[in-house]
Coordinates of C-alpha atoms in Angstrom, one line a residue:
M207 CA 0.0 -0.5 0.3
E208 CA 1.2 3.7 -0.8
Y209 CA -0.1 6.8 0.4
L210 CA 0.0 9.3 -2.9
K211 CA 1.7 12.7 -2.3
E212 CA -0.4 13.1 -5.6
V213 CA -3.0 11.7 -7.5
A214 CA -4.2 11.5 -11.2
W215 CA -8.1 10.8 -12.0
L216 CA -9.8 11.6 -15.4
I217 CA -13.8 10.9 -16.3
G218 CA -15.2 11.7 -19.2
G219 CA -18.2 10.5 -21.0
P220 CA -21.4 12.9 -23.4
Q221 CA -21.1 16.3 -22.8
G222 CA -24.5 16.7 -21.1
S223 CA -24.5 13.9 -19.3
G224 CA -22.7 15.4 -16.2
V225 CA -18.9 15.3 -16.3
D226 CA -18.4 18.7 -15.0
S227 CA -19.9 17.8 -12.4
S228 CA -18.3 15.1 -11.2
A229 CA -15.1 16.3 -12.1
S230 CA -16.6 18.8 -9.1
T231 CA -17.4 16.3 -6.9
F232 CA -13.8 14.8 -7.2
A233 CA -12.6 18.1 -6.6
K234 CA -14.0 20.3 -4.0
T235 CA -13.9 16.8 -1.6
L236 CA -9.9 16.8 -2.2
A237 CA -9.7 20.2 -1.9
T238 CA -11.4 20.3 1.8
G239 CA -9.4 17.3 2.4
G240 CA -6.3 20.3 2.1
Y241 CA -4.9 19.5 -1.8
H242 CA -4.4 21.6 -3.9
I243 CA -6.1 20.9 -7.2
F244 CA -5.4 21.5 -10.2
G245 CA -8.3 20.2 -12.9
G246 CA -8.2 21.1 -16.9
R247 CA -11.7 20.1 -19.1
E248 CA -11.9 19.6 -22.4
Y249 CA -14.9 19.7 -25.1
H250 CA -16.3 19.9 -28.1
S251 CA -17.8 23.0 -29.6
N252 CA -21.8 21.6 -29.3
I253 CA -23.9 21.3 -26.7
K254 CA -25.2 17.4 -26.1
G255 CA -23.1 14.4 -27.4
E256 CA -19.7 14.5 -28.5
H257 CA -17.4 13.4 -26.2
S258 CA -16.2 15.6 -23.1
Y259 CA -13.4 14.2 -20.3
Y260 CA -11.9 16.8 -16.8
Q261 CA -9.0 15.5 -15.8
I262 CA -8.4 16.2 -11.8
R263 CA -4.7 16.6 -10.5
A264 CA -4.5 16.5 -6.9
S265 CA -1.3 16.7 -4.7
E266 CA 0.0 18.3 -1.3
K267 CA 1.6 21.2 -2.4
E268 CA 0.6 24.1 -5.4
V269 CA 0.4 21.8 -9.0
R270 CA -0.4 24.0 -12.4
S271 CA -1.0 22.2 -14.9
S272 CA -1.8 18.7 -16.1
V273 CA -0.1 14.6 -17.2
E274 CA -0.2 13.4 -19.8
Q275 CA -0.7 9.6 -17.2
V276 CA -3.3 9.7 -14.9
H277 CA -4.0 6.8 -11.6
M278 CA -7.5 6.5 -12.6
L279 CA -9.8 6.4 -15.2
A280 CA -14.0 7.3 -14.2
T281 CA -15.8 5.5 -17.5
F282 CA -19.1 5.1 -17.3
E283 CA -19.8 4.8 -21.5
E284 CA -17.8 2.9 -24.5
E285 CA -15.7 6.0 -26.2
T286 CA -14.1 7.3 -22.7
L287 CA -12.7 3.5 -22.3
H288 CA -11.3 3.6 -25.9
I289 CA -9.3 7.5 -25.7
H290 CA -8.2 7.4 -22.5
Q291 CA -7.7 3.9 -22.1
G292 CA -3.7 4.3 -22.6
Y293 CA -3.1 6.9 -20.7
V294 CA -3.8 5.5 -17.8
M295 CA -0.2 4.3 -15.5
P296 CA 1.0 1.0 -15.3
G297 CA -0.5 -0.2 -11.9
G298 CA -2.8 2.0 -12.4
A299 CA -7.1 1.7 -12.9
I300 CA -9.9 1.6 -15.3
I301 CA -13.6 1.8 -13.5
Y302 CA -16.2 0.5 -15.8
D303 CA -19.2 -0.9 -17.0
P304 CA -20.3 -4.2 -17.3
T305 CA -22.8 -4.1 -19.1
I306 CA -21.6 -2.5 -21.8
S307 CA -17.8 -2.9 -22.0
K308 CA -15.7 -6.1 -21.3
P309 CA -12.4 -6.9 -19.9
E310 CA -11.6 -7.9 -23.7
D311 CA -11.9 -4.4 -24.5
I312 CA -9.8 -3.0 -22.3
H313 CA -6.0 -3.2 -24.0
R314 CA -4.1 -3.1 -20.9
K315 CA -3.1 -6.4 -18.4
D316 CA -0.8 -3.8 -16.3
V317 CA -3.5 -1.7 -14.9
T318 CA -6.7 -3.2 -12.1
L319 CA -9.9 -3.4 -13.9
V320 CA -13.0 -2.7 -11.6
A321 CA -16.5 -3.4 -13.1
V322 CA -18.7 -1.0 -11.6
P323 CA -22.2 -2.3 -12.6
Y324 CA -24.1 1.1 -12.7
M325 CA -27.9 0.3 -13.7
D326 CA -28.1 -2.3 -10.6
L327 CA -26.5 -0.1 -8.3
I328 CA -29.1 2.9 -9.4
K329 CA -32.3 0.1 -9.2
E330 CA -31.4 -0.4 -5.7
V331 CA -31.4 2.8 -4.1
A332 CA -34.5 3.4 -6.1
V333 CA -36.3 0.5 -4.7
E334 CA -34.9 1.8 -1.4
F335 CA -36.5 5.4 -2.9
G336 CA -39.5 4.7 -4.2
K337 CA -38.6 5.3 -7.3
E338 CA -38.5 2.2 -9.2
K339 CA -40.7 4.2 -12.5
D340 CA -38.0 6.1 -12.4
V341 CA -34.9 4.5 -12.8
Q342 CA -34.3 5.7 -16.5
K343 CA -34.2 9.3 -15.5
L344 CA -31.9 8.2 -12.6
A345 CA -29.4 6.7 -14.6
V346 CA -27.4 10.3 -14.2
M347 CA -26.8 9.6 -11.3
K348 CA -23.9 7.2 -13.0
N349 CA -21.9 10.0 -12.1
V350 CA -21.9 10.2 -8.5
L351 CA -21.0 6.8 -7.9
S352 CA -18.3 7.2 -10.5
V353 CA -17.3 9.7 -8.4
A354 CA -17.9 7.1 -5.0
A355 CA -15.8 4.3 -6.9
S356 CA -13.1 6.0 -7.5
F357 CA -12.5 7.4 -3.2
A358 CA -13.5 3.4 -3.1
L359 CA -10.5 2.6 -4.8
L360 CA -8.4 4.7 -2.8
E361 CA -10.0 3.9 0.3
Y362 CA -10.6 7.4 1.0
P363 CA -13.2 8.1 3.5
F364 CA -16.7 8.2 2.7
E365 CA -17.3 11.0 4.8
Q366 CA -15.4 13.7 2.8
L367 CA -17.5 12.5 -0.4
A368 CA -20.8 12.5 1.2
K369 CA -20.3 16.1 2.0
T370 CA -19.6 18.0 -0.6
V371 CA -22.5 15.6 -2.7
E372 CA -24.8 17.4 0.8
S373 CA -23.6 20.7 0.1
F374 CA -23.4 20.5 -3.7
F375 CA -27.4 19.1 -4.0
K376 CA -28.2 21.3 -1.3
A377 CA -27.5 24.4 -3.1
K378 CA -29.4 23.4 -6.5
K379 CA -31.9 20.6 -5.7
P380 CA -32.1 19.2 -2.1
K381 CA -34.5 17.2 -2.5
L382 CA -32.0 14.7 -3.7
V383 CA -29.3 15.3 -1.0
Q384 CA -30.0 12.1 0.3
M385 CA -30.9 10.3 -2.8
N386 CA -27.3 11.0 -3.6
I387 CA -25.4 10.3 -1.0
R388 CA -27.1 6.8 -0.2
A389 CA -26.2 5.8 -4.4
A390 CA -22.5 7.2 -3.5
E391 CA -22.0 4.6 -0.2
I392 CA -24.4 2.1 -2.2
A393 CA -20.9 2.5 -5.0
Y394 CA -18.7 2.7 -2.6
N395 CA -19.6 0.0 -0.4
Y396 CA -20.2 -2.3 -3.5
V397 CA -16.3 -1.3 -4.8
R398 CA -14.8 -1.6 -1.2
K399 CA -16.3 -5.4 -0.3
N400 CA -15.6 -6.7 -3.7
Y401 CA -11.9 -5.2 -5.4
A402 CA -10.6 -4.1 -1.5
N403 CA -7.5 -7.2 -2.1
T404 CA -6.6 -5.5 -5.3
E405 CA -3.7 -5.4 -7.1
F406 CA -4.0 -1.5 -7.5
K407 CA -2.0 -0.1 -3.9
F408 CA -2.7 3.5 -4.0
R409 CA -4.3 5.4 -1.5
L410 CA -4.7 8.8 -0.2
K411 CA -6.3 10.4 2.8
P412 CA -7.0 14.0 4.3
I413 CA -3.8 16.2 5.2
P414 CA -3.8 19.6 7.3
V415 CA -4.3 22.5 5.6
P416 CA -1.7 24.9 7.1
A417 CA -3.2 26.4 10.5
G418 CA -5.1 30.0 9.1
E419 CA -4.6 29.6 5.2
K420 CA -8.0 30.2 3.6
R421 CA -8.5 28.7 0.1
L422 CA -10.4 29.6 -2.8
F423 CA -11.5 27.0 -6.0
L424 CA -12.3 29.0 -8.8
N425 CA -12.0 28.9 -12.7
G426 CA -10.5 31.8 -14.7
T427 CA -13.3 33.5 -15.9
Q428 CA -13.5 33.9 -12.1
A429 CA -11.1 34.9 -11.4
A430 CA -11.0 37.9 -13.8
A431 CA -14.0 38.8 -12.4
L432 CA -13.7 38.9 -8.8
G433 CA -10.6 41.3 -10.4
K434 CA -13.1 43.5 -11.9
V435 CA -15.0 44.0 -9.0
V436 CA -12.0 44.7 -6.7
A437 CA -11.6 47.2 -9.7
G438 CA -14.0 48.9 -9.7
C439 CA -15.9 48.1 -13.0
R440 CA -19.6 48.3 -12.6
F441 CA -20.5 48.0 -16.5
Q442 CA -19.6 45.0 -18.6
T443 CA -20.9 44.2 -21.9
Y444 CA -20.8 40.8 -24.0
Y445 CA -21.9 38.7 -26.5
P446 CA -21.3 35.1 -26.5
I447 CA -18.8 33.4 -27.0
T448 CA -17.1 30.3 -25.8
P449 CA -15.3 30.2 -23.7
A450 CA -15.5 34.4 -22.2
S451 CA -19.0 34.6 -22.0
D452 CA -18.8 32.5 -18.7
E453 CA -17.4 35.9 -17.1
S454 CA -20.1 37.9 -17.5
E455 CA -22.6 34.9 -16.9
F456 CA -20.4 35.0 -13.6
L457 CA -20.9 38.4 -12.5
E458 CA -25.2 38.2 -13.8
S459 CA -25.3 35.9 -11.5
H460 CA -24.1 37.7 -8.8
P461 CA -26.0 41.3 -9.0
E462 CA -24.5 42.3 -5.2
Y463 CA -21.1 43.1 -7.0
G464 CA -22.9 46.4 -8.3
C465 CA -21.9 45.5 -11.6
V466 CA -24.2 45.8 -14.6
V467 CA -24.4 42.9 -17.8
V468 CA -26.1 43.4 -20.6
Q469 CA -26.0 41.1 -23.6
C470 CA -25.4 42.8 -26.5
E471 CA -26.5 42.1 -30.5
D472 CA -23.1 42.1 -31.8
E473 CA -19.3 42.0 -30.7
I474 CA -19.9 45.8 -32.3
S475 CA -22.3 46.7 -29.8
S476 CA -20.2 45.2 -26.7
V477 CA -17.3 47.6 -27.7
C478 CA -18.9 50.5 -28.7
M479 CA -20.9 50.2 -25.3
A480 CA -18.6 49.9 -22.8
V481 CA -16.8 52.8 -24.5
G482 CA -19.5 55.2 -24.3
A483 CA -19.5 54.0 -20.4
A484 CA -16.4 55.0 -20.2
L485 CA -17.2 58.5 -21.1
T486 CA -19.3 59.0 -18.2
G487 CA -17.1 58.4 -15.7
V488 CA -18.2 54.4 -15.1
R489 CA -15.3 52.0 -15.0
A490 CA -16.0 49.8 -18.2
S491 CA -15.0 46.8 -19.5
T492 CA -16.2 43.8 -22.5
A493 CA -14.8 40.6 -22.9
T494 CA -15.0 37.9 -26.3
S495 CA -13.0 35.3 -27.8
G496 CA -10.5 35.7 -30.6
P497 CA -13.5 36.6 -33.8
G498 CA -15.6 38.9 -31.1
F499 CA -12.3 40.7 -30.6
C500 CA -12.2 41.0 -35.0
L501 CA -15.3 42.7 -34.6
M502 CA -14.3 44.8 -31.7
V503 CA -11.6 46.4 -33.5
E504 CA -13.0 49.5 -35.1
G505 CA -14.3 50.7 -31.9
M506 CA -10.9 50.1 -29.8
G507 CA -9.5 52.8 -32.6
W508 CA -12.2 55.4 -32.2
S509 CA -11.6 55.0 -27.8
G510 CA -8.2 55.1 -29.3
I511 CA -8.2 58.4 -31.0
N512 CA -10.4 59.3 -28.7
E513 CA -8.5 58.8 -25.4
V514 CA -11.5 56.9 -23.6
P515 CA -10.2 54.4 -20.9
V516 CA -11.1 50.7 -21.5
V517 CA -11.3 47.1 -21.0
I518 CA -11.1 44.5 -23.0
F519 CA -10.7 41.0 -22.0
N520 CA -9.2 37.9 -24.3
Y521 CA -10.0 35.3 -24.2
Q522 CA -7.7 33.4 -27.4
R523 CA -9.1 30.4 -28.5
A524 CA -7.3 28.7 -31.8
G525 CA -8.4 30.4 -35.1
P526 CA -8.3 31.3 -37.9
S527 CA -12.1 32.0 -38.4
T528 CA -14.2 30.0 -36.0
G529 CA -11.2 27.3 -35.4
L530 CA -11.7 25.5 -32.8
P531 CA -14.1 27.1 -31.2
T532 CA -13.5 25.1 -27.6
R533 CA -10.0 24.9 -27.8
F534 CA -6.7 26.7 -26.9
E535 CA -3.8 28.6 -28.3
Q536 CA -2.3 31.7 -27.8
G537 CA -3.2 33.0 -31.8
D538 CA -4.6 36.6 -31.2
L539 CA -0.9 37.9 -30.1
K540 CA 0.5 40.4 -32.8
F541 CA -3.2 41.1 -33.6
A542 CA -3.8 42.3 -29.7
L543 CA -1.0 44.1 -31.1
N544 CA -2.0 45.5 -34.6
A545 CA -5.6 46.0 -34.0
G546 CA -6.7 48.3 -35.6
H547 CA -5.6 50.4 -38.8
G548 CA -3.4 53.6 -38.3
D549 CA -1.3 54.0 -35.2
F550 CA -2.6 54.4 -31.3
P551 CA -1.7 53.6 -28.1
R552 CA -3.1 50.9 -26.6
I553 CA -1.5 48.4 -23.5
I554 CA -1.2 44.9 -23.2
L555 CA -1.3 42.2 -20.6
A556 CA -1.2 38.5 -20.6
P557 CA -1.8 37.3 -16.9
G558 CA -0.4 33.3 -16.6
D559 CA -2.7 32.2 -13.9
M560 CA -5.2 33.1 -11.4
D561 CA -3.6 35.4 -9.2
E562 CA -2.8 37.0 -12.2
Y563 CA -5.8 36.9 -13.5
F564 CA -7.2 38.7 -9.8
F565 CA -4.7 41.2 -10.1
D566 CA -4.2 41.9 -14.1
A567 CA -7.6 42.9 -14.0
I568 CA -7.2 45.7 -11.3
D569 CA -4.0 47.3 -13.2
A570 CA -6.5 46.9 -16.4
F571 CA -8.2 49.2 -15.8
N572 CA -6.0 51.8 -13.8
F573 CA -3.6 52.0 -16.7
A574 CA -6.9 52.6 -19.2
D575 CA -7.1 56.0 -15.8
R576 CA -4.1 56.7 -15.8
Y577 CA -2.9 57.0 -19.1
Q578 CA -7.0 57.3 -21.1
L579 CA -6.6 54.4 -23.5
P580 CA -7.6 51.4 -23.9
V581 CA -6.3 47.9 -22.0
I582 CA -6.1 44.6 -23.8
V583 CA -5.8 41.9 -21.3
L584 CA -4.9 37.9 -23.1
N585 CA -6.4 35.4 -21.2
D586 CA -7.1 32.1 -22.7
K587 CA -9.3 29.5 -22.5
N588 CA -6.7 26.6 -20.6
L589 CA -7.1 28.5 -17.6
A590 CA -10.4 30.3 -18.1
N591 CA -12.0 26.9 -18.4
S592 CA -9.3 25.1 -15.2
T593 CA -10.4 24.9 -11.7
K594 CA -7.4 25.5 -9.2
T595 CA -7.0 26.2 -5.2
I596 CA -5.6 29.3 -4.8
K597 CA -4.9 31.0 -1.2
L598 CA -7.5 33.9 -0.9
F599 CA -7.0 36.7 -3.1
D600 CA -4.8 39.2 -0.3
Y601 CA -5.9 42.7 -2.3
G602 CA -5.7 44.7 1.1
N603 CA -3.2 47.1 -0.6
V604 CA -4.3 47.3 -3.4
K605 CA -5.1 51.1 -4.8
I606 CA -7.5 52.4 -7.6
D607 CA -6.0 55.2 -9.4
R608 CA -8.5 56.8 -11.8
G609 CA -5.8 59.3 -13.4
L610 CA -7.1 62.7 -14.4
L611 CA -10.6 62.6 -13.7
L612 CA -11.9 65.3 -13.3
D613 CA -15.1 66.1 -10.2
D614 CA -16.9 69.3 -11.1
A615 CA -14.4 71.4 -8.0
A616 CA -11.3 70.4 -10.0
L617 CA -13.0 70.9 -13.1
A618 CA -14.2 74.3 -12.4
K619 CA -11.1 75.5 -10.6
L620 CA -9.3 74.4 -14.5
V621 CA -11.6 76.3 -16.3
S622 CA -11.4 79.1 -14.5
S623 CA -7.5 78.9 -15.4
N624 CA -6.1 79.9 -18.7
G625 CA -5.9 78.1 -21.6
Y626 CA -7.7 75.1 -20.9
A627 CA -11.4 76.5 -21.6
A628 CA -12.6 79.0 -24.5
S629 CA -15.7 80.1 -25.5
G630 CA -17.6 78.1 -23.2
N631 CA -16.2 75.2 -24.4
F632 CA -14.0 72.7 -22.8
K633 CA -9.9 71.7 -24.5
R634 CA -11.1 67.7 -23.6
F635 CA -7.7 66.8 -26.0
H636 CA -5.4 69.9 -23.7
F637 CA -1.6 69.4 -24.8
E638 CA 0.0 68.5 -22.1
D639 CA 4.0 67.0 -21.8
N640 CA 3.4 63.5 -21.0
G641 CA 0.5 62.8 -23.2
I642 CA -3.0 63.2 -20.7
S643 CA -4.9 65.3 -20.3
P644 CA -7.3 66.2 -17.8
R645 CA -10.8 64.2 -18.4
P646 CA -14.0 65.4 -17.6
I647 CA -17.1 63.6 -18.2
L648 CA -20.3 63.9 -19.7
G649 CA -23.0 66.4 -19.0
Q650 CA -20.8 68.1 -16.6
E651 CA -21.5 71.8 -16.2
N652 CA -17.8 73.8 -18.2
G653 CA -16.7 70.6 -19.2
V654 CA -18.0 70.5 -23.1
F655 CA -16.2 69.1 -25.7
W656 CA -16.9 66.6 -28.8
N657 CA -15.8 63.1 -29.7
T658 CA -15.1 62.1 -33.1
G659 CA -13.9 59.4 -35.0
D660 CA -12.1 61.5 -37.4
E661 CA -8.4 63.4 -35.8
H662 CA -9.4 66.6 -33.5
D663 CA -8.1 69.8 -32.2
E664 CA -8.0 69.7 -28.6
F665 CA -11.3 70.8 -28.3
G666 CA -12.2 67.6 -30.2
H667 CA -13.7 69.3 -33.3
I668 CA -13.2 67.8 -36.7
T669 CA -9.5 69.6 -38.7
E670 CA -6.9 68.2 -41.4
D671 CA -4.4 70.6 -39.8
P672 CA -1.2 68.7 -40.6
A673 CA 0.5 70.7 -37.7
I674 CA -2.2 69.7 -35.5
R675 CA -1.6 66.4 -36.2
L676 CA 1.5 66.2 -35.9
K677 CA 0.8 67.4 -32.6
M678 CA -1.8 65.0 -31.5
M679 CA -0.3 62.2 -33.1
D680 CA 2.4 62.6 -30.9
K681 CA -0.1 63.7 -28.0
R682 CA -0.9 60.0 -27.7
M683 CA 1.5 57.7 -29.0
H684 CA 4.0 59.6 -25.9
K685 CA 1.6 58.4 -23.4
L686 CA 3.2 54.5 -24.2
D687 CA 6.4 56.2 -22.6
I688 CA 5.2 57.4 -19.7
A689 CA 3.2 54.1 -19.4
A690 CA 6.6 52.3 -19.5
A691 CA 8.7 53.9 -17.6
E692 CA 6.3 54.3 -14.8
I693 CA 5.1 50.8 -14.9
P694 CA 6.6 48.7 -12.4
A695 CA 8.9 45.9 -13.6
D696 CA 7.3 43.3 -11.9
K697 CA 3.9 43.6 -13.1
K698 CA 6.2 43.6 -16.7
I699 CA 7.8 40.2 -16.0
S700 CA 8.1 37.8 -13.8
T701 CA 11.3 35.3 -13.3
Y702 CA 11.8 32.2 -11.5
G703 CA 15.0 30.1 -10.8
P704 CA 18.4 30.3 -10.5
K705 CA 20.1 33.9 -12.5
D706 CA 23.1 31.6 -12.8
A707 CA 21.2 28.9 -15.0
D708 CA 22.1 28.1 -18.9
C709 CA 19.2 27.8 -20.1
L710 CA 16.4 30.6 -20.7
V711 CA 13.0 29.2 -21.6
V712 CA 10.9 32.6 -22.5
T713 CA 7.2 32.1 -22.2
W714 CA 3.9 33.9 -22.0
G715 CA 0.8 33.4 -20.2
S716 CA -0.6 30.3 -18.9
C717 CA 2.0 28.1 -20.7
K718 CA 3.5 29.6 -17.2
G719 CA 2.0 26.0 -15.2
A720 CA 3.2 23.0 -17.4
I721 CA 7.2 25.1 -17.4
L722 CA 7.0 25.6 -14.3
D723 CA 5.8 22.1 -12.7
A724 CA 8.7 20.6 -15.4
M725 CA 11.4 22.7 -13.7
E726 CA 10.3 20.8 -10.7
D727 CA 11.5 17.3 -12.6
L728 CA 14.2 18.7 -14.7
E729 CA 16.0 20.5 -11.1
K730 CA 16.1 16.9 -9.9
D731 CA 17.6 15.7 -12.7
G732 CA 20.5 18.2 -12.0
M733 CA 19.2 20.4 -15.2
K734 CA 19.0 24.1 -13.6
V735 CA 16.7 26.5 -15.8
R736 CA 15.4 30.0 -15.5
V737 CA 12.0 30.9 -16.9
L738 CA 11.2 34.3 -18.1
Q739 CA 7.4 35.3 -18.4
I740 CA 6.8 38.0 -20.1
R741 CA 3.7 40.4 -18.7
L742 CA 3.7 43.4 -20.5
I743 CA 3.6 42.7 -24.1
N744 CA 3.1 46.4 -25.1
P745 CA 5.1 48.6 -24.3
F746 CA 7.5 46.0 -24.7
P747 CA 9.6 45.9 -21.1
L748 CA 13.2 46.1 -23.4
K749 CA 15.4 47.2 -20.3
E750 CA 14.1 44.4 -18.4
V751 CA 14.0 41.1 -20.6
M752 CA 17.7 42.3 -22.8
E753 CA 19.0 41.4 -18.8
E754 CA 17.5 38.3 -18.6
L755 CA 18.9 37.7 -22.4
N756 CA 21.5 39.0 -22.4
R757 CA 22.6 36.5 -19.3
A758 CA 21.9 33.4 -21.0
K759 CA 23.3 31.1 -22.7
I760 CA 20.5 29.2 -24.5
K761 CA 17.4 30.8 -25.3
I762 CA 13.6 28.6 -25.2
G763 CA 10.8 29.7 -26.8
V764 CA 7.6 27.8 -25.3
E765 CA 3.8 29.5 -26.5
M766 CA 1.1 28.1 -27.9
N767 CA 0.8 28.7 -31.4
F768 CA 2.6 28.0 -35.3
S769 CA 4.2 30.8 -35.8
G770 CA 6.2 31.8 -32.3
Q771 CA 4.5 35.4 -32.2
L772 CA 6.0 36.4 -29.1
C773 CA 9.7 34.8 -30.7
G774 CA 8.9 37.3 -33.2
I775 CA 8.2 40.6 -30.8
I776 CA 11.3 39.9 -28.4
R777 CA 13.4 39.5 -32.1
E778 CA 11.9 42.9 -33.6
N779 CA 12.8 44.3 -30.1
T780 CA 16.0 43.4 -29.0
G781 CA 17.5 42.3 -32.5
I782 CA 17.9 38.8 -30.8
A783 CA 16.6 36.0 -31.7
M784 CA 15.6 32.4 -29.6
D785 CA 18.0 29.8 -30.3
A786 CA 15.3 27.3 -30.2
T787 CA 11.5 26.4 -29.8
I788 CA 9.1 24.8 -28.1
L789 CA 5.5 25.1 -30.1
K790 CA 2.3 23.7 -29.4
Y791 CA -0.9 24.1 -31.5
T792 CA -3.3 21.3 -31.0
G793 CA -6.4 22.7 -29.4
R794 CA -4.6 21.0 -26.0
P795 CA -3.0 23.1 -23.8
M796 CA 0.8 22.1 -22.4
K797 CA 1.1 18.9 -20.1
K798 CA 4.4 19.1 -17.8
E799 CA 5.3 15.6 -19.1
E800 CA 6.4 17.0 -22.7
V801 CA 7.0 20.2 -21.8
R802 CA 9.9 19.1 -19.6
D803 CA 11.3 16.1 -22.3
G804 CA 11.4 18.3 -24.9
L805 CA 13.3 21.4 -22.4
R806 CA 15.2 18.2 -22.3
N807 CA 15.8 17.8 -26.3
I808 CA 16.7 21.1 -26.8
V809 CA 19.8 21.0 -24.4
K810 CA 21.3 17.0 -24.7
Q811 CA 20.1 16.8 -28.4
H812 CA 20.5 20.2 -29.4
E813 CA 17.3 20.0 -31.4
K814 CA 15.9 24.0 -32.6
K815 CA 12.2 23.1 -33.0
V816 CA 10.3 21.3 -30.9
V817 CA 6.0 21.1 -31.7
L818 CA 4.3 19.2 -29.0
T819 CA 1.3 16.9 -30.0
H820 CA 0.5 15.4 -27.2
G821 CA -3.0 14.5 -26.6
A822 CA -3.6 15.1 -30.5

């Protein structure tokens, strides 16, 4: 018998059959038992029927990514068994339905096979609760049975599972609480009775959470939404699109947070409505994914020329066009950097974990207000749909920076001074040395100004005067120089590992998790690695990146797209090319093992380009 410090568990099934609720039940049971959790969710772009699966990784220490091999595979239908049985590690276990699959269908002699007669157990529950006529309706309980069977095999205390099941159903369907707990108990006892002496030797037991430590269990869209709330976002727009909609729907489900959420007729309306709200002084944002972001470009350009602080969250997914609607890719980096005709300033942030999703959301609004420009936050489907345990956000020291937003008293004082007003009109775009003008909101007395998509003078009136055009372009673009000088280094980049490591891994976004997990394995093998995560894409953190690049002997770019977009941006800004790249563009996130093996191949076998395909 071996008590595990870490376990990986996978469940699959047709979409709409409750795979997500099974995974949540498994994960929350272990989370309340003291384990750190990372859950990776994969699903098709239809509503019901196609195969989906969910991997839960639980560990005594923090985990940040999914892994290739699992200890246990829980199934209740044939497709999951066929697709995933090869990913169960030797000595692991496969839970299956003997009425659907036969042992000879499972081509693994090195794992424990656990046959669970789901419908027989469900009939037993139905009889006990007087529901004999509803047996087929109760078939959905296969999910909780598969979770219970898994915990029975691990000899994890049933009481922990019962508490999770109770909390899950109590909130949604109180009448089903006892029935589901009893169903779980019957399945748990069945496996304990029939498979107590199998070759499966892995066990789990609850572990203590450090004293005083409070944890959250959430996904990326929830982390970002909570960050927006703390930032003071009070107006959010969206048009439904995977995976960004989850963020807006979460905000909609919590009206007590005080954020008005509007589902618009399309993404063009979404960005324009958010810009309009920002003009009234409200902190406003919109959330979308790649195809929707394409439609927002003209509205974003309008906010750029009118110096309107608006925040756009782009949850990247695989393109081009509709691409892989529910799969992951980091393909929008160069587009976000250059989207829109003509030059206008924008700040681009690229968070790489749940904490950064939360705190970068706050920074996004502060930067938008301080520099009066659009801020794009490049999230991605991987973290958006992944679940993780994290320490409770410590935002006690967060400061809200509204920049030069004028209240009535400040506006009146400016108007009474020379240079800001004439004929009752306010110079909204007054030429300032740093490019940032005092900003009134619509409707303020003494603050009348014009907005237009054309070039304009200081009042906002349309002009084609070349001298004014030069000054206005310089004014707007100079904001990026100011931002580059003011934004702290720890918000531009993050580094991990020893400075004297020969190998520097350069990455961005959610690749960070798999790399940091892989780095731990490499350190055990004596291979020292340093990781440079670029979090501020624009303005590019030239000084900080150059310092890291110049120190390294081997520079390896790791990202989730075909062309190595970040590597190209680095070379454009620094003149330095990566020595090698690790890329993935199957639509599936990077796994710890494939990143680890790819780095080994580059360092030890001198490969120049590694394309990852695990999960294909």
